[in-house]
Structures are given as C-alpha cells and as structure tokens.
Short mmCIF file of C-alpha atoms in Angstrom, two decimals:
data_model
loop_
_atom_site.label_atom_id
_atom_site.label_comp_id
_atom_site.label_asym_id
_atom_site.label_seq_id
_atom_site.Cartn_x
_atom_site.Cartn_y
_atom_site.Cartn_z
CA UNK A 1 -55.43 59.61 -108.91
CA UNK A 2 -57.73 59.12 -105.92
CA UNK A 3 -61.28 59.86 -104.86
CA UNK A 4 -61.68 63.24 -103.17
CA UNK A 5 -63.91 63.14 -100.08
CA UNK A 6 -65.27 66.36 -98.56
CA UNK A 7 -65.66 66.09 -94.80
CA UNK A 8 -68.25 68.13 -92.87
CA UNK A 9 -67.09 70.16 -89.88
CA UNK A 10 -68.72 67.82 -87.37
CA UNK A 11 -66.57 64.89 -88.59
CA UNK A 12 -63.26 66.68 -89.03
CA UNK A 13 -62.05 65.55 -85.61
CA UNK A 14 -61.62 62.13 -87.28
CA UNK A 15 -59.52 63.59 -90.09
CA UNK A 16 -57.24 65.77 -88.00
CA UNK A 17 -59.20 68.83 -89.07
CA UNK A 18 -58.88 68.15 -92.79
CA UNK A 19 -61.76 69.44 -94.90
CA UNK A 20 -60.87 67.14 -97.79
CA UNK A 21 -59.24 63.71 -97.70
CA UNK A 22 -58.45 61.17 -100.39
CA UNK A 23 -59.43 57.55 -100.51
CA UNK A 24 -59.86 54.64 -102.86
CA UNK A 25 -62.29 51.84 -103.57
CA UNK A 26 -64.76 50.55 -106.13
CA UNK A 27 -67.88 51.32 -104.08
CA UNK A 28 -68.88 53.74 -101.32
CA UNK A 29 -68.54 50.84 -98.85
CA UNK A 30 -64.97 50.18 -100.03
CA UNK A 31 -64.15 53.88 -99.90
CA UNK A 32 -65.45 54.21 -96.34
CA UNK A 33 -63.46 51.14 -95.26
CA UNK A 34 -60.34 52.67 -96.82
CA UNK A 35 -60.96 56.01 -95.11
CA UNK A 36 -61.57 54.27 -91.78
CA UNK A 37 -58.20 52.54 -92.06
CA UNK A 38 -56.56 55.98 -92.10
CA UNK A 39 -59.11 57.93 -90.05
CA UNK A 40 -60.27 55.51 -87.37
CA UNK A 41 -63.88 55.87 -86.29
CA UNK A 42 -65.09 57.78 -89.34
CA UNK A 43 -66.98 54.86 -90.88
CA UNK A 44 -68.80 54.21 -87.60
CA UNK A 45 -70.26 57.71 -87.71
CA UNK A 46 -71.65 57.11 -91.20
CA UNK A 47 -72.73 53.45 -91.25
CA UNK A 48 -75.08 51.64 -88.85
CA UNK A 49 -74.24 48.34 -87.17
CA UNK A 50 -76.65 46.74 -89.65
CA UNK A 51 -74.42 47.97 -92.48
CA UNK A 52 -76.54 50.79 -93.94
CA UNK A 53 -75.95 54.51 -94.15
CA UNK A 54 -77.19 56.31 -91.05
CA UNK A 55 -80.56 57.89 -91.68
CA UNK A 56 -79.30 61.41 -91.08
CA UNK A 57 -76.21 61.23 -93.28
CA UNK A 58 -76.30 62.29 -96.91
CA UNK A 59 -73.57 61.17 -99.29
CA UNK A 60 -73.16 62.48 -102.82
CA UNK A 61 -70.96 61.18 -105.63
CA UNK A 62 -70.37 63.94 -108.16
CA UNK A 63 -73.55 65.72 -106.95
CA UNK A 64 -75.68 62.55 -107.15
CA UNK A 65 -77.29 61.22 -103.96
CA UNK A 66 -75.95 57.69 -103.33
CA UNK A 67 -79.36 56.58 -102.07
CA UNK A 68 -80.41 56.64 -105.75
CA UNK A 69 -77.18 55.02 -106.95
CA UNK A 70 -77.21 51.92 -104.77
CA UNK A 71 -76.31 53.41 -101.35
CA UNK A 72 -73.14 51.72 -100.06
CA UNK A 73 -72.95 49.70 -103.28
CA UNK A 74 -72.78 52.88 -105.38
CA UNK A 75 -69.81 52.73 -107.74
CA UNK A 76 -66.95 55.21 -107.44
CA UNK A 77 -63.85 55.66 -109.57
CA UNK A 78 -60.63 57.62 -109.40
CA UNK A 79 -61.30 61.30 -109.93
CA UNK A 80 -64.78 61.21 -108.40
CA UNK A 81 -65.75 63.74 -105.75
CA UNK A 82 -67.67 62.43 -102.73
CA UNK A 83 -69.37 64.83 -100.35
CA UNK A 84 -70.58 63.77 -96.91
CA UNK A 85 -73.28 65.99 -95.43
CA UNK A 86 -75.12 65.57 -92.14
CA UNK A 87 -78.85 66.18 -92.50
CA UNK A 88 -79.96 69.36 -90.76
CA UNK A 89 -83.16 70.53 -89.17
CA UNK A 90 -84.32 73.91 -87.87
CA UNK A 91 -82.78 76.30 -85.38
CA UNK A 92 -79.82 78.63 -85.77
CA UNK A 93 -77.50 75.73 -86.52
CA UNK A 94 -79.91 74.62 -89.24
CA UNK A 95 -79.69 77.98 -90.98
CA UNK A 96 -75.90 78.04 -90.80
CA UNK A 97 -75.65 74.48 -92.08
CA UNK A 98 -78.19 75.18 -94.82
CA UNK A 99 -76.12 78.16 -95.96
CA UNK A 100 -73.02 75.97 -96.14
CA UNK A 101 -74.87 73.18 -97.92
CA UNK A 102 -76.40 75.59 -100.42
CA UNK A 103 -72.96 75.87 -102.00
CA UNK A 104 -73.29 72.21 -103.03
CA UNK A 105 -75.31 71.79 -106.26
CA UNK A 106 -77.49 68.74 -105.47
CA UNK A 107 -78.07 69.78 -101.88
CA UNK A 108 -79.03 73.30 -102.93
CA UNK A 109 -81.82 71.91 -105.14
CA UNK A 110 -83.18 69.81 -102.26
CA UNK A 111 -83.08 72.76 -99.87
CA UNK A 112 -84.82 74.96 -102.41
CA UNK A 113 -87.66 72.43 -102.81
CA UNK A 114 -87.94 72.12 -99.02
CA UNK A 115 -88.05 75.91 -98.63
CA UNK A 116 -90.92 76.23 -101.11
CA UNK A 117 -92.94 73.58 -99.25
CA UNK A 118 -92.20 75.18 -95.87
CA UNK A 119 -93.25 78.59 -97.15
CA UNK A 120 -96.57 77.19 -98.43
CA UNK A 121 -97.25 75.53 -95.07
CA UNK A 122 -96.39 78.75 -93.25
CA UNK A 123 -98.75 80.76 -95.42
CA UNK A 124 -101.59 78.32 -94.73
CA UNK A 125 -100.90 78.51 -90.98
CA UNK A 126 -100.99 82.32 -91.02
CA UNK A 127 -104.23 82.28 -93.02
CA UNK A 128 -105.74 79.92 -90.45
CA UNK A 129 -106.29 77.02 -92.83
#
C-alpha cells in the first residue's frame, strides 16, 4: 500500500496531468522527496530553499493541516491521504478555487470561518463603522 497524494490543477504539469499520485515515506519531507524522484520539480514548488513549506501552500494529512502536525516532519504511513492545496485569495479564480477546496473537509471549515469574518467586516463597512 502507498500514500495517496492529491495534486492541485496548478501542479499537475509535474505529474503528467495526474490528479492523484502515490508515494512513500515516513514524513512529509520523505514523501515529497520520493514524489520529486518520480515527478521532477514538484518538491521545489512546495518547499523553500530554506527547507520549509512555502507560505502559500497548504498540505493536509487525512484532513489535518500539517502545520499543526510538525510541518515537513509530520508523520505519514501507508494508506494515508495527503492533499496539497495552494492558498487562494480573492477574484474570480479565488471563487473557483474556493468552490473546489470546499469539497475537502478541513479546508471547507477554514473557508467557512473566513467567510463569516469577511461578511462581518463587509457589514461594518456598509454601515460606515
């Protein structure tokens, strides 16, 4: 058994168009190294030269954000599902990406919380406060 990795559209050029690829490793760092050995350049889009996840990349292991699990040191095992999501902001692309992300459990909760905060700010702006 392997670790299933879901690839966002923007990175599928590295995977030959594949939406899902398989990899192996004990940590996210190991998994990304393994994926990069088969899909050259992928790791470089996710990890900085300093060896940390890029600021605008979200990675989830079984719906848990790796930033709360140890980032690149987060443990993974065979059968886990890893989802890579680019962070999104505003504009038409933002709405399309948000719709796609909303299908992912952990991301949907974060978007929902963000939407509530944005709505409150918008209401204050309209009221002139």
